[in-house]
Every structure is written in structure tokens, then in C-alpha cells.
Short mmCIF file of C-alpha atoms and ligand atoms in Angstrom, two decimals:
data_model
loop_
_atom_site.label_atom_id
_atom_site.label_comp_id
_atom_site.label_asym_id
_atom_site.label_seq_id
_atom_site.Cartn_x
_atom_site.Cartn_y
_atom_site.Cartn_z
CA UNK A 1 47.38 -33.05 8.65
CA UNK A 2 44.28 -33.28 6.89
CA UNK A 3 42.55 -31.52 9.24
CA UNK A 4 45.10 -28.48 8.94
CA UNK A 5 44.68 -28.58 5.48
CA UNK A 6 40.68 -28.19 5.39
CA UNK A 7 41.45 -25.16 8.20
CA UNK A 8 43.83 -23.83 5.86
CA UNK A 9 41.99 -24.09 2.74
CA UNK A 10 38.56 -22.61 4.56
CA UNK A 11 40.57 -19.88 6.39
CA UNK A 12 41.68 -18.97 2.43
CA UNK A 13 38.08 -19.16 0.95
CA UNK A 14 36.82 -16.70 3.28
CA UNK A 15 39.95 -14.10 2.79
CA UNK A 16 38.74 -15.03 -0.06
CA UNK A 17 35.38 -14.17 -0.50
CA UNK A 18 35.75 -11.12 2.21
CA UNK A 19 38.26 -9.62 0.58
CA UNK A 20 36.94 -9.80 -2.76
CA UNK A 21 33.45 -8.26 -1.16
CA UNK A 22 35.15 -5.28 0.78
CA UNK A 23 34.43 -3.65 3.81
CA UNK A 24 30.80 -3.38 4.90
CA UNK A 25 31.05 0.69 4.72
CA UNK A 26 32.34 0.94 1.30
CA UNK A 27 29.95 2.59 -0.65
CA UNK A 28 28.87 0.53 -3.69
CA UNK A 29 29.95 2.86 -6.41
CA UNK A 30 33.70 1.55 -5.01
CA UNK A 31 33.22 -2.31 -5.48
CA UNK A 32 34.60 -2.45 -9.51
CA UNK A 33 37.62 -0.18 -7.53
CA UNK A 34 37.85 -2.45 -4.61
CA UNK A 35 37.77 -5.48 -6.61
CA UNK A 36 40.04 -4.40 -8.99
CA UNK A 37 43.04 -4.36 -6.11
CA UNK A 38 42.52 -8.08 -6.13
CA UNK A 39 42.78 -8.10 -9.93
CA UNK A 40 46.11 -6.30 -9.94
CA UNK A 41 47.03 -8.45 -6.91
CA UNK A 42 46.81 -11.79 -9.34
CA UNK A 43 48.63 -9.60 -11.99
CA UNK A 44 51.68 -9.14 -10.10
CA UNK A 45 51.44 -12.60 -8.45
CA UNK A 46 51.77 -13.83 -12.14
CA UNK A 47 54.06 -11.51 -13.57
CA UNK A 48 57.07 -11.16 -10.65
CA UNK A 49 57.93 -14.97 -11.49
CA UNK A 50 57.21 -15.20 -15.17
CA UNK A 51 59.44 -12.16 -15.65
CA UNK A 52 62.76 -14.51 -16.15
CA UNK A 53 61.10 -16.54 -18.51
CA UNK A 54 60.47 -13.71 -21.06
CA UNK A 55 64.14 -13.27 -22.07
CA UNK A 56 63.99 -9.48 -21.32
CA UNK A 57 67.68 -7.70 -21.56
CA UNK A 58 68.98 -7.02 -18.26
CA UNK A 59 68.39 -3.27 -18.23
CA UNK A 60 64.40 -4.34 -19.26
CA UNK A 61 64.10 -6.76 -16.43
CA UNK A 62 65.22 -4.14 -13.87
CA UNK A 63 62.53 -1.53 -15.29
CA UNK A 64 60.08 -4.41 -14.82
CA UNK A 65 60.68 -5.38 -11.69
CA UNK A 66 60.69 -2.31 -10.78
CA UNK A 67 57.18 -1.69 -11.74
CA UNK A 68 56.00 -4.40 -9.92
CA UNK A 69 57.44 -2.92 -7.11
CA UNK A 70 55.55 0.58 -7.78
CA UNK A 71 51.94 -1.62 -8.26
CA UNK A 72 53.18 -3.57 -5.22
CA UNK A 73 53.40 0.19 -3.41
CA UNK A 74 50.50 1.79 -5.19
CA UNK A 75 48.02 -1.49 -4.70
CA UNK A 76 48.61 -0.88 -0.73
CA UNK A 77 48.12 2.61 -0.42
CA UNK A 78 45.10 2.52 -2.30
CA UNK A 79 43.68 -0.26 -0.22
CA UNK A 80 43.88 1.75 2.88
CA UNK A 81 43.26 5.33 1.43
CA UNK A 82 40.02 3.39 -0.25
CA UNK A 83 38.59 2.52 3.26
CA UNK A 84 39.41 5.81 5.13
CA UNK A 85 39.35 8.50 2.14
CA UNK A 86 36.54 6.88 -0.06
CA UNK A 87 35.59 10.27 -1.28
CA UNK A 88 39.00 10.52 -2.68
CA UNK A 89 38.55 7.73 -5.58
CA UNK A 90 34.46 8.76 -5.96
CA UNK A 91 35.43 10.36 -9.30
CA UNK A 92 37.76 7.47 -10.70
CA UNK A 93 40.79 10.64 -11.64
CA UNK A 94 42.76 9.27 -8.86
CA UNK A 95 42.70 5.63 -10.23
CA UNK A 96 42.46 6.63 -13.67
CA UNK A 97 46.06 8.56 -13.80
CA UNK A 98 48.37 6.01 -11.36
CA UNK A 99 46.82 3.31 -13.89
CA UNK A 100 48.03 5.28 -16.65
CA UNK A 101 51.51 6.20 -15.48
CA UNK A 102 51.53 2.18 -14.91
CA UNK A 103 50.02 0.85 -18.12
CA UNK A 104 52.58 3.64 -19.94
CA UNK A 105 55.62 2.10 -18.24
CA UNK A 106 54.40 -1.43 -18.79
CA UNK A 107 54.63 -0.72 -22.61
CA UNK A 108 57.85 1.13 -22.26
CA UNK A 109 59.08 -2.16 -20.52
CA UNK A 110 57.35 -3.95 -23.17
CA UNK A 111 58.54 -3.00 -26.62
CA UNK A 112 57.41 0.39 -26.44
CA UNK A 113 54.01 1.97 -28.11
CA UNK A 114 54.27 0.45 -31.43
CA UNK A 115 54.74 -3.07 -30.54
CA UNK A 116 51.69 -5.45 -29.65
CA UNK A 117 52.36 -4.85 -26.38
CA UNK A 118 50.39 -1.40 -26.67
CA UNK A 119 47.27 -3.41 -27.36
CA UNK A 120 46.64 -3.45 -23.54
CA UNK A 121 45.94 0.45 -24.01
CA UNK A 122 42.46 -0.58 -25.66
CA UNK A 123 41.44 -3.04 -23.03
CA UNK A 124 42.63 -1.07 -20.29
CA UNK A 125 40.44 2.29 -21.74
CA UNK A 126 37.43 0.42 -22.45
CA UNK A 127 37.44 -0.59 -18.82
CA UNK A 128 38.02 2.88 -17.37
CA UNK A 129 35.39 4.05 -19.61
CA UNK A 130 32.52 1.59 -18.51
CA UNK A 131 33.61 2.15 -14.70
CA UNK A 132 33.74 6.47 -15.05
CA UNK A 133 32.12 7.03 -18.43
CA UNK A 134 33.69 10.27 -20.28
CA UNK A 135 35.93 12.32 -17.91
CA UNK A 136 38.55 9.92 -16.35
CA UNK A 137 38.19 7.59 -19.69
CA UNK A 138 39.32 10.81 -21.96
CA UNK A 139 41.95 11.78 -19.50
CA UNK A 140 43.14 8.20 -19.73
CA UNK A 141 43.59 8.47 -23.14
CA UNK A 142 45.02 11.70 -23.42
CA UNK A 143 47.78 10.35 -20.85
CA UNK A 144 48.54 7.58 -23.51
CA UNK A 145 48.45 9.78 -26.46
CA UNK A 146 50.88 12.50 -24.11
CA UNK A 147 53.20 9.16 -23.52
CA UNK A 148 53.75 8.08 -27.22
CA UNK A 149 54.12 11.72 -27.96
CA UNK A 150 57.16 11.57 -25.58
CA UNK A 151 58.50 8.44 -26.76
CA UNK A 152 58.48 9.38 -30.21
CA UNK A 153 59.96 12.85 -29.12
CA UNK A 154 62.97 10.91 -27.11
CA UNK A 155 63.41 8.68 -29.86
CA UNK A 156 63.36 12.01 -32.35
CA UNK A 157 61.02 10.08 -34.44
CA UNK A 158 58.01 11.98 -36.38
CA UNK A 159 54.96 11.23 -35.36
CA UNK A 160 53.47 8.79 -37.82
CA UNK A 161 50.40 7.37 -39.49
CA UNK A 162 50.79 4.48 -37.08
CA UNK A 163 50.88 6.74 -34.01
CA UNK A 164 47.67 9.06 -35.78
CA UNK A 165 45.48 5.86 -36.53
CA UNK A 166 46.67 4.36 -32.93
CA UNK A 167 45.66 7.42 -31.07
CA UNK A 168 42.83 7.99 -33.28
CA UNK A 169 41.17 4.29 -32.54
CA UNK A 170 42.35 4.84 -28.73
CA UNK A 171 39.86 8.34 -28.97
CA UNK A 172 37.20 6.42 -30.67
CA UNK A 173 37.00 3.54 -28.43
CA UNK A 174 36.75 5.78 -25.56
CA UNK A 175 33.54 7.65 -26.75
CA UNK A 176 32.03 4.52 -27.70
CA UNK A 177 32.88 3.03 -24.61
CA UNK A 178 31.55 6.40 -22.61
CA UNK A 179 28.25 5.92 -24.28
CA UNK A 180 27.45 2.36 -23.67
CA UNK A 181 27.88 2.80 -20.14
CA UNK A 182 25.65 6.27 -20.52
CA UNK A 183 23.25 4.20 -21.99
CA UNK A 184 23.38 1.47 -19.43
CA UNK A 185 22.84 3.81 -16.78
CA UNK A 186 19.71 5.43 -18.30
CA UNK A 187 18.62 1.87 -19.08
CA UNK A 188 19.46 0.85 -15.21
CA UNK A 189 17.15 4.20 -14.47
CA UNK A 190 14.61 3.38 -16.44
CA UNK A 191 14.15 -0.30 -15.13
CA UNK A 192 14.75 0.95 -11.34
CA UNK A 193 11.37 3.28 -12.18
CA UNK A 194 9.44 0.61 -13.67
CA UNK A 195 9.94 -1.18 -11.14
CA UNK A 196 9.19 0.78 -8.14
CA UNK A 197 6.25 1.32 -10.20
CA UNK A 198 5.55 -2.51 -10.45
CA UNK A 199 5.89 -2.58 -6.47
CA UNK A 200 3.73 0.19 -6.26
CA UNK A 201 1.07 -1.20 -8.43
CA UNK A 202 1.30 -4.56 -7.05
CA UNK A 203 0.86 -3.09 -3.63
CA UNK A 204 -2.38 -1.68 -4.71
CA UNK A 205 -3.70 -4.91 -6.08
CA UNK A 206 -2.65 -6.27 -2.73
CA UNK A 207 -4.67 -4.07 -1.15
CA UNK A 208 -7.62 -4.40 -3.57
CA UNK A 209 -7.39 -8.16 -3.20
CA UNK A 210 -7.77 -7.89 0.58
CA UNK A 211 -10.97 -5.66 -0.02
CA UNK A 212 -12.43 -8.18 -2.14
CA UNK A 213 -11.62 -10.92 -0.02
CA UNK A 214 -13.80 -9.06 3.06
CA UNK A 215 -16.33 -8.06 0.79
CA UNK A 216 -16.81 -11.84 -0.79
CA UNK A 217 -16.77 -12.54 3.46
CA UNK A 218 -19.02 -10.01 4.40
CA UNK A 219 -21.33 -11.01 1.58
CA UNK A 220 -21.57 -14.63 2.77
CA UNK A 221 -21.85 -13.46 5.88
CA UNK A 222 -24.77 -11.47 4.68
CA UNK A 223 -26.47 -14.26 3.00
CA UNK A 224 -26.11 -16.69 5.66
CA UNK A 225 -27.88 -13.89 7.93
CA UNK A 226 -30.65 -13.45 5.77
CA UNK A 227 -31.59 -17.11 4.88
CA UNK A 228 -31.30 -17.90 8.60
CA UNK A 229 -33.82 -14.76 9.51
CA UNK A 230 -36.07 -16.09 6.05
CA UNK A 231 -36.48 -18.98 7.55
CA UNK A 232 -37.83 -18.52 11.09
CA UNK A 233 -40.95 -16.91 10.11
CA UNK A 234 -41.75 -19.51 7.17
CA UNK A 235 -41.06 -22.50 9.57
CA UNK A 236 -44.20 -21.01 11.59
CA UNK A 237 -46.15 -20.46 8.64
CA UNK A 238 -45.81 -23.30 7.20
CA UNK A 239 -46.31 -24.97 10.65
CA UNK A 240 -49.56 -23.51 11.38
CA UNK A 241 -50.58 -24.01 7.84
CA UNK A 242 -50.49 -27.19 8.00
CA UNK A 243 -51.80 -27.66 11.47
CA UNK A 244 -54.88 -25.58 10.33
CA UNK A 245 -55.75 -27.71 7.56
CA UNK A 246 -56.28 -30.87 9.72
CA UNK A 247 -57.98 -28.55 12.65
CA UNK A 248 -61.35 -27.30 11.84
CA UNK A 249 -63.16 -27.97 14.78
CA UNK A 250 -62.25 -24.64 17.75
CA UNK A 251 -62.83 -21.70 15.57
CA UNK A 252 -61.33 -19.53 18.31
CA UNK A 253 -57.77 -21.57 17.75
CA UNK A 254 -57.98 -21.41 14.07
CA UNK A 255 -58.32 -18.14 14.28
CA UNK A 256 -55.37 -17.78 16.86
CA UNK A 257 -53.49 -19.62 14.63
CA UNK A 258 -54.40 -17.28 11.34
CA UNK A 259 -53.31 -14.58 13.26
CA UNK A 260 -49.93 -16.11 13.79
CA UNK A 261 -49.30 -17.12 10.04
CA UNK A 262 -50.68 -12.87 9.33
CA UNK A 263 -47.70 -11.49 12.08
CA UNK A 264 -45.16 -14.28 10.88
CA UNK A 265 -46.13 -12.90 6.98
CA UNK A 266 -45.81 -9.35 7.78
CA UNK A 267 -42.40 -10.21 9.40
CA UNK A 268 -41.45 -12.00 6.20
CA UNK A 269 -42.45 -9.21 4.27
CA UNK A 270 -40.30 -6.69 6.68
CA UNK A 271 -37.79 -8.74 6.03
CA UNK A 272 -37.71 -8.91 3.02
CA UNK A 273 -38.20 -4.92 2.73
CA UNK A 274 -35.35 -4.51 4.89
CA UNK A 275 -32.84 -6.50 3.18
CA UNK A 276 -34.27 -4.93 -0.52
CA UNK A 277 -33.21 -1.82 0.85
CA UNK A 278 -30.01 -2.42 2.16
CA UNK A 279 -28.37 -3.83 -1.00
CA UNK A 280 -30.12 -1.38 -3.30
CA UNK A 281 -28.62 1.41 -0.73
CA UNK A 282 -24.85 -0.55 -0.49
CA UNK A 283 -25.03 -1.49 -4.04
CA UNK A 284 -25.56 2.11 -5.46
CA UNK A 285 -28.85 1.14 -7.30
CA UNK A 286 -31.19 2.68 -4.68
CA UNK A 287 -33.31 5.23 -6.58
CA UNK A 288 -33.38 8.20 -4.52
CA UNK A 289 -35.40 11.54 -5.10
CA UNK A 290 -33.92 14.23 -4.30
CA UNK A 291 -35.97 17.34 -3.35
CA UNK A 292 -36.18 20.24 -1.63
CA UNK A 293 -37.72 19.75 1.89
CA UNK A 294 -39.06 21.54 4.93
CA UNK A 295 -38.36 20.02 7.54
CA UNK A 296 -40.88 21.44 9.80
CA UNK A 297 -43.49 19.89 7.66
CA UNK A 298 -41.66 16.62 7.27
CA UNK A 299 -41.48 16.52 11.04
CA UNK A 300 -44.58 17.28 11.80
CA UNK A 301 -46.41 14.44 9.55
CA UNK A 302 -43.61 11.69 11.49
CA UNK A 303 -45.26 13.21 14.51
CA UNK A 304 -48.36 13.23 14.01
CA UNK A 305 -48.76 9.04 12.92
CA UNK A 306 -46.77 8.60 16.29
CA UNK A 307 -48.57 10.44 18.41
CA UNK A 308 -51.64 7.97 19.03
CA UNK A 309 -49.04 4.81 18.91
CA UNK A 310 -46.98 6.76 22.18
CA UNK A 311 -50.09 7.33 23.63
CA UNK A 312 -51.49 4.48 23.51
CA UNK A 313 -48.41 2.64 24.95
CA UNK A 314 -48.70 4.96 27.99
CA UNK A 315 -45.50 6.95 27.33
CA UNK A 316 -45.15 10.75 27.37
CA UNK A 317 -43.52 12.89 24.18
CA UNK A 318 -41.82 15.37 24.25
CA UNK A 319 -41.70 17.60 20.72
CA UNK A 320 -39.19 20.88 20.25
CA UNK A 321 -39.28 21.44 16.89
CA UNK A 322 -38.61 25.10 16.00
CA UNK A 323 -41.01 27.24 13.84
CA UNK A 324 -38.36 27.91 11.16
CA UNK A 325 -35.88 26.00 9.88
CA UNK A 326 -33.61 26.36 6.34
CA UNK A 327 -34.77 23.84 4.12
CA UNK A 328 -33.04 20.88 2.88
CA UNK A 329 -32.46 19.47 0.22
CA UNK A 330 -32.74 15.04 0.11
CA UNK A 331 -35.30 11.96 -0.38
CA UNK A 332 -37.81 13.01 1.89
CA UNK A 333 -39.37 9.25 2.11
CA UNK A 334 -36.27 7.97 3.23
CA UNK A 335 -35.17 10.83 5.63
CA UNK A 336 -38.94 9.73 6.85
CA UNK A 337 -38.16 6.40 7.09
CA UNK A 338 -35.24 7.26 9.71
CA UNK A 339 -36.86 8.93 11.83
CA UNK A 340 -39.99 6.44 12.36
CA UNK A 341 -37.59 3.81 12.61
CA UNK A 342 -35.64 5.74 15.78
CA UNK A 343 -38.98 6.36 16.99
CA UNK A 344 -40.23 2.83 16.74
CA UNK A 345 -37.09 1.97 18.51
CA UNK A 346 -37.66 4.09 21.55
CA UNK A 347 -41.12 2.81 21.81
CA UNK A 348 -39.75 -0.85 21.62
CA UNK A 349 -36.99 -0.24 24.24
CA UNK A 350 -38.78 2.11 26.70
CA UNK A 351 -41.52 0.61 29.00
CA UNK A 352 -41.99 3.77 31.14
CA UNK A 353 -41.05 7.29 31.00
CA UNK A 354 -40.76 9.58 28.52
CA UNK A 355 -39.67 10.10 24.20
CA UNK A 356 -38.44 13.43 22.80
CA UNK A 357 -38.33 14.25 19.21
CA UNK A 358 -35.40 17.75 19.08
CA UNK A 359 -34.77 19.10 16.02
CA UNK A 360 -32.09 22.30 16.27
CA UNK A 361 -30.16 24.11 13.48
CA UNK A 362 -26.39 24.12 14.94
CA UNK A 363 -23.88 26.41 12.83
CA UNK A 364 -24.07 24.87 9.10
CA UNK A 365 -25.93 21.53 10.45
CA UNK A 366 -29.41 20.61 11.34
CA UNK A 367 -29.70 17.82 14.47
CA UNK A 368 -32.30 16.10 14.71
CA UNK A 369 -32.35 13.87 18.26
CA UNK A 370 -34.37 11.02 19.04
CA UNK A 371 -34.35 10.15 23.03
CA UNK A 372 -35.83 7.66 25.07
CA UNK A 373 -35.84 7.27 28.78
CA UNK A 374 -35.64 3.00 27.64
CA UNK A 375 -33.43 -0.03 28.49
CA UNK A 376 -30.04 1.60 27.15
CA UNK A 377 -27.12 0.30 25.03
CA UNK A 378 -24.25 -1.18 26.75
CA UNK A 379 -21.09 0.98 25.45
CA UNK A 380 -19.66 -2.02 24.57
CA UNK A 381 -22.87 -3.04 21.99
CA UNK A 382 -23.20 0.84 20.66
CA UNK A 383 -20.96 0.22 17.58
CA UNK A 384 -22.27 -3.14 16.97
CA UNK A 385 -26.15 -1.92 16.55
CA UNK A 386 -25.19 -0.08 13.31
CA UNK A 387 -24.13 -3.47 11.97
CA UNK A 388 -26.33 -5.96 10.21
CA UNK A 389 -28.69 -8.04 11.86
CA UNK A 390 -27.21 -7.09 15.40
CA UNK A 391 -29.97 -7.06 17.99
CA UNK A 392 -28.49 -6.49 21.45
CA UNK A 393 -29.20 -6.48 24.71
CA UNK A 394 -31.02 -9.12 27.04
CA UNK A 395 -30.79 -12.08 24.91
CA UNK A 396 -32.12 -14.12 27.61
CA UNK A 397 -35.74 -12.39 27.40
CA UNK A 398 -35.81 -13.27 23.87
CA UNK A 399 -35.15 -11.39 20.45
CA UNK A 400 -36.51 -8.07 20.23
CA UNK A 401 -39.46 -7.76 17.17
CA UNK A 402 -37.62 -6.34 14.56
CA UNK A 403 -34.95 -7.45 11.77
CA UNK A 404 -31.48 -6.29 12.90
CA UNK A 405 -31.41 -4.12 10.00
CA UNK A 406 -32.84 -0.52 10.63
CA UNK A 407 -29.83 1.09 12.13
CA UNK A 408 -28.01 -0.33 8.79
CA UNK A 409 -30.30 1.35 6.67
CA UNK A 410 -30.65 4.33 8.85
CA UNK A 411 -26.54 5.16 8.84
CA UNK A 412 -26.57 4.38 5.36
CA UNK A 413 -29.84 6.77 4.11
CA UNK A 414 -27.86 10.09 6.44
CA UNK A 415 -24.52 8.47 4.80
CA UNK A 416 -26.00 9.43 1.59
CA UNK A 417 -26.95 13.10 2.19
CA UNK A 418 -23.57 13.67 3.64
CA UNK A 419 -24.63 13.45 7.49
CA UNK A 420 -23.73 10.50 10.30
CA UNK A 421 -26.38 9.01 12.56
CA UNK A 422 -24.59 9.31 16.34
CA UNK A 423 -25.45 7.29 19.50
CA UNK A 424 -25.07 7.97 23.06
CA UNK A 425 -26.57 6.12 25.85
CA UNK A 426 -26.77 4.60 29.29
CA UNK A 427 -27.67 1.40 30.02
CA UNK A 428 -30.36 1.38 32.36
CA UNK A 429 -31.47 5.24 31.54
CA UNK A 430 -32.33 5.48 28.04
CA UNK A 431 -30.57 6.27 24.61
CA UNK A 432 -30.27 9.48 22.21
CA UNK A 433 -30.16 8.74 18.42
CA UNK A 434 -28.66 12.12 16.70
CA UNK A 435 -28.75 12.64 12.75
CA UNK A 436 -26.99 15.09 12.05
CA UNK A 437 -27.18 16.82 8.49
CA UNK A 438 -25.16 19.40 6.61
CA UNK A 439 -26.97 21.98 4.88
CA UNK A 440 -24.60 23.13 2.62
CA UNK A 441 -24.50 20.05 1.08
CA UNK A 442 -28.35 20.00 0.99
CA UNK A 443 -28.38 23.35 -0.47
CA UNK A 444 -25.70 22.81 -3.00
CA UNK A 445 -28.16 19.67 -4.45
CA UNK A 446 -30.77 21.98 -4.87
CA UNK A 447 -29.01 24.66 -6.96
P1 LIG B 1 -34.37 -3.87 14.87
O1 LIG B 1 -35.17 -3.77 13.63
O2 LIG B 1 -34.14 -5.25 15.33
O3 LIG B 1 -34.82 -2.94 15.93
P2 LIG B 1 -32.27 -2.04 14.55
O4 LIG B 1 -31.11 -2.06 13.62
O5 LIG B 1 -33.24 -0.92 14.43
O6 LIG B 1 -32.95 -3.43 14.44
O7 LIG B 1 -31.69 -2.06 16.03
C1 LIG B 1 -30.68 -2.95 16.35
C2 LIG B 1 -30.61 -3.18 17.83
O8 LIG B 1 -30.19 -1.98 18.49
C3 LIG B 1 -31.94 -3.48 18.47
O9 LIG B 1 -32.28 -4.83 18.33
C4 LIG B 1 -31.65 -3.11 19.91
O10 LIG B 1 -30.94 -4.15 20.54
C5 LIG B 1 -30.75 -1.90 19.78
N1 LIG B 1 -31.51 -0.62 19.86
C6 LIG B 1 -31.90 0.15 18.84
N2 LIG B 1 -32.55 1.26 19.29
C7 LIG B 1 -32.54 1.17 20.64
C8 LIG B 1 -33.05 2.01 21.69
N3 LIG B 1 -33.69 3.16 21.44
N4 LIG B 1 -32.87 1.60 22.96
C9 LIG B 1 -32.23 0.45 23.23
N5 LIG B 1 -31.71 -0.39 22.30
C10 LIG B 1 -31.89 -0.05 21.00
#
């Protein structure tokens, strides 16, 4: 039994609950509507039995009942015209004039317009008026006003202050009623904005937040790199430093040994060069000086301190420079400084064979090529060797000389006049570095 009765009682809870919610396809503008079938549902639930108990004359009773009936009808058709016709009650005039009709016959029943009964009017507007705003709330209330214009008619009364001041207040409470829900919508409109504004802005900081965190990362990162590189070449310094003070007898060794501490130094001081320029470049404090360049000449003085270094490693090089070439506008030290470096790098990775220095004007760019007949990059390593402190290849032969920082610097320097420092290459038959730089942008820094 109690078991039914728990069934029973959760069986009612959700009726409940899903008829109080509506179907899943009504659209929301409908909930008040929906909800308000279960509203009159209660009413007449409470009303049919107290009716009796109100002492109505027989003729009264009848009319009342038979009211019920009609909300009984009209609470049922609405219910189903609701879910099928929805676009039907969108404006709230359908609603609006049944409830009317309803309410007026209710305060027939009830003692007519001029006894307290008409008091429901007011409540009964004011909720019209926050659910449709102006049109079906005035219509509402012309309805009324219409209905105790009858009455009074039927009843050959003349219309009196009572009925002016009654219809009067009905108007009034109307338009007030209109314009609080006006203003609850704008205020609703308002607050939706802001707030899709908030979400908007908060996104952002999301983002931002994530940038920071990879920066703070890639700037630990960096550190880490740097006092790990920092401290290879001072370990050997220091080393021999100290072994050289207690050794003074093999002046051969001691020499050996200075030479070490000089090579370590000068790597120190690369180093330290290296990583200088790199957070001056990345950190927008690098002071560049802009000028206007020709590149023939600029080319030609690279060439001509690399000459003796290819020869002398046994290499052959290749120069196709033309003999005129639009000038450019950028930091020629540091456009300098590229190109040696991609020359030192060919040098470093090519043992036999030959080095090419191309330099072509290509629609409104100027390429300049660096190729090697060397080692190679594995495609799988030619991102990574535009990264910080990457040094590729065969780790087993030991580090290459160098700092892992060049092609950093490089990218960045042709990042700053606009270009992009390219890569191809085949491991095994040699690499071509390409910077590649605009000249309209060159020539627009000049005017
Ligand atoms: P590093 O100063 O150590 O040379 P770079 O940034 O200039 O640093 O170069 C990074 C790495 O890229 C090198 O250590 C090497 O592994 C690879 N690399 C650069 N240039 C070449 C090349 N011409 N041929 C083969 N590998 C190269």
C-alpha cells in the first residue's frame, strides 16, 4: 500500500513538474501562456466546489457554473491549439480577449462592475500588460470598459463618476504596467549585451593568459638553455686555469692549455653575443639602422672575407651576383651578419664539394640563396634549426662548434625587414638557405 502510494505520489510530481514546464518545442515566449493553463486549472479546481458555499441565488449559481464549464472548454482547446498552432497565441490577442469575455462574466456572476468583485479587473490587466506590454493590455481594457458600458446600458443607468474614475484607473494601470515591462525588456537587452561582452572580453584574457603562460615557459626554457651553454665553456676555463697554475714545468702543454682557455673564452664571448642579440631583437630594444643599401656592394665585401676561409678549407664557390640590383633599404650590419652566418654554416657542414652565394631580383623581391653541397637537414629537423639552441644532426660525432642560436637571430633580423629566411635540403646532398626580401617595403623605409 505504501509502496502504491510513493508510485502514486511520484507519478503526480512529475505530471507535475512536466506539465508545468511544457512541451520541449514550445517556444519560450509561450511558457507565462503555458503555465498559466495550470493556473486556471487550480482556479476552477477551487471554485466548482466552493460555489455552494457562497450563497449565490439559484439563477447566479447556474451562470457560474456555467462559466466554469466555458474555462473548463476554453482551458482544453487552448492546450492543444498552444502545441500545434503556437503562432496563433505569439501576439497574446487570442488569450487576451477569451480572458476578457471570462473575467467580464465572472463579475457579472459576481455582483456586477461596481461591486468588489470588479477588483480582479486590475490584477488581471496588470498581468496581461507585463506578459504583452501595450497592444493586448489596452485591448483588455477597452473590453472591460465596452462591458460596464453595457451593463450600465442594460441596467439604463448613466454612466457615473464611479464607472469614469474605475475605467480611468483601469487605463492608467495599463500604461504603467506597459512601461515597466518596456523597461524590463530594454533592461533584459542591455544586460544580455554586457554580457556577451563580458564573455567576449573574458575570452580574450583567456587567451592572453595562455600567451603569457608560454611566454613565462619559453622564457625559462630560455634561461635554463643559456646557463647550461654558460657553463660548459667556464667549467674548462676554470679547469685549465687552475691546472696551469700548479703546472709550470712543459711549456709546450701550458701553452696547449692557454690555447684552450683563449677558444673556450671566445666561445663564451659568442655566447654571450648571441644571446645579447636575441633578446634585444625579441624584446624590441635592438637598435637597428636603417639605410639605404646596395646590395651589390654589401655582397661583395661578405664575399670577399670568405673567399680565403673557402679556400683554404679546400671547397669551391660559386658567386652569381648580378651587376645591378634596386637598392634596399635595412641595417646593413645585420643583413651582413646573415649572410656570414649561412656561409659559416655551409663551411661547417660541407667537407667536400662545392658553396654558392645567388643573389636574383624575382618580381617585387630580392633572393638571396646560400647552398652547400654539405651533410643536409633531415626534413624532420628543418623546422627545429630555426629554434633556439637546436643543433641537429649526428649527435653521436659530437656538438657542432657553434651556439644553437644563429638561425634564431637570422629569421628574426629578415623578420624585421619584412622578409622570411626559407630552407630546403637533402640529407646527405647539401642544403639551400633562401632570404628572401621585399623591396617595396625596403623602398617605402627609405622615402
Ligand atoms: P650554430 O651556431 O650551432 O651553427 P645555427 O642556429 O646557425 O647554430 O644552426 C643550428 C643547427 O642547424 C646547426 O647546429 C646544424 O645542426 C644545422 N645547420 C645549420 N646550417 C646547416 C647547413 N648548412 N647544413 C647542415 N646543417 C645545418
Amino acid at each position: 500500500m505504501l509502496r502504491h502510494t510513493r508510485l502514486l505520489w511520484a507519478w503526480l510530481k512529475r505530471a507535475i513538474r512536466a506539465e508545468w514546464q511544457g512541451p520541449a518545442d514550445l517556444p519560450s515566449s509561450l511558457t507565462m501562456e503555458w503555465r498559466l493553463i495550470a493556473a486556471r486549472w487550480v482556479g476552477i479546481l477551487v471554485v466548482g466546489p466552493a460555489l455552494p458555499l457562497l450563497n449565490l441565488p439559484l439563477d447566479h449559481l447556474a451562470g457560474a457554473y456555467a462559466i466554469l464549464v466555458f474555462a473548463t472548454a476554453y482551458n482544453v482547446t487552448i492546450r492543444l491549439w498552444m502545441q500545434r498552432r503556437p503562432d496563433l497565441f505569439a501576439s497574446g490577442y487570442a488569450t487576451t480577449v477569451c480572458d476578457s469575455l471570462l473575467n467580464i462574466a465572472m463579475v457579472c456572476i459576481g455582483g456586477g462592475f461596481s461591486s468588489p468583485f470588479s477588483y480582479i479587473l486590475f490584477t488581471v490587466t496588470i498581468s496581461v500588460a507585463m506578459r504583452y506590454g501595450y497592444g493586448p493590455s489596452t485591448a483588455m481594457t477597452l473590453l472591460f470598459i465596452a462591458g460596464e458600458g453595457v451593463e450600465k446600458i442594460l441596467a439604463r443607468q448613466a454612466p457615473d463618476a464611479a464607472f469614469a474614475f474605475r475605467s480611468g484607473f483601469l487605463v492608467i494601470t495599463t500604461l504603467l504596467a506597459s512601461y515597466l515591462r518596456s523597461l524590463t525588456i530594454k533592461a533584459e537587452v542591455a544586460l544580455h549585451d554586457r554580457l556577451q561582452e563580458l564573455q567576449r572580453l573574458y575570452a580574450d584574457l583567456a587567451v592572453a593568459h595562455q600567451e603569457l603562460l608560454s611566454l613565462d615557459e619559453a622564457k625559462t626554457s630560455f634561461l635554463a638553455n643559456v646557463s647550461h651553454e654558460l657553463r660548459t665553456p667556464l667549467t674548462s676555463i676554470r679547469a685549465f686555469s687552475e691546472i696551469l697554475l700548479s703546472y709550470n714545468d712543459d711549456e709546450s702543454v701550458q701553452r696547449e692549455f692557454l690555447e684552450i682557455i683563449t677558444a673556450e673564452s671566445e666561445r663564451l664571448t659568442r655566447l654571450v653575443n648571441d644571446v645579447l642579440d636575441v633578446t634585444k631583437i625579441e624584446s624590441g630594444q635592438m637598435d637597428w639602422r636603417d639605410e639605404r643599401i646596395d646590395l651589390v656592394a654589401l655582397v661583395d665585401q661578405c664575399t670577399r672575407t670568405f673567399t680565403p676561409l673557402v679556400d683554404h678549407a679546400g671547397l669551391d664557390f660559386r658567386l652569381e651576383v648580378p651587376s645591378c640590383l634596386p637598392p634596399i633599404t635595412g641595417d646593413a650590419d645585420r643583413l651582413q651578419q646573415v649572410i656570414h652566418n649561412l656561409l659559416n654554416n655551409a663551411m661547417k657542414f660541407t667537407s667536400d664539394g662545392t658553396i654558392a652565394l645567388r643573389v636574383a631580383e624575382l618580381a617585387d623581391w630580392i633572393h638571396i640563396a646560400v647552398s652547400d653541397t654539405g651533410v643536409g637537414i633531415a626534413p624532420g629537423d628543418q623546422q627545429r634549426v630555426f629554434d633556439k639552441f637546436q643543433q641537429v644532426g649526428d649527435t653521436l660525432t659530437g656538438k657542432p662548434k657553434g651556439t644553437g642560436l644563429g638561425l634564431t637571430i637570422c629569421r628574426d633580423i629578415i623578420a624585421y625587414h619584412g622578409g622570411q629566411l626559407m630552407l630546403e635540403s637533402q640529407p646527405g646532398q647539401g642544403s639551400t638557405f633562401t632570404i628572401v626580401l621585399p623591396i617595396a617595403r625596403t623602398e617605402r623605409l627609405a622615402a
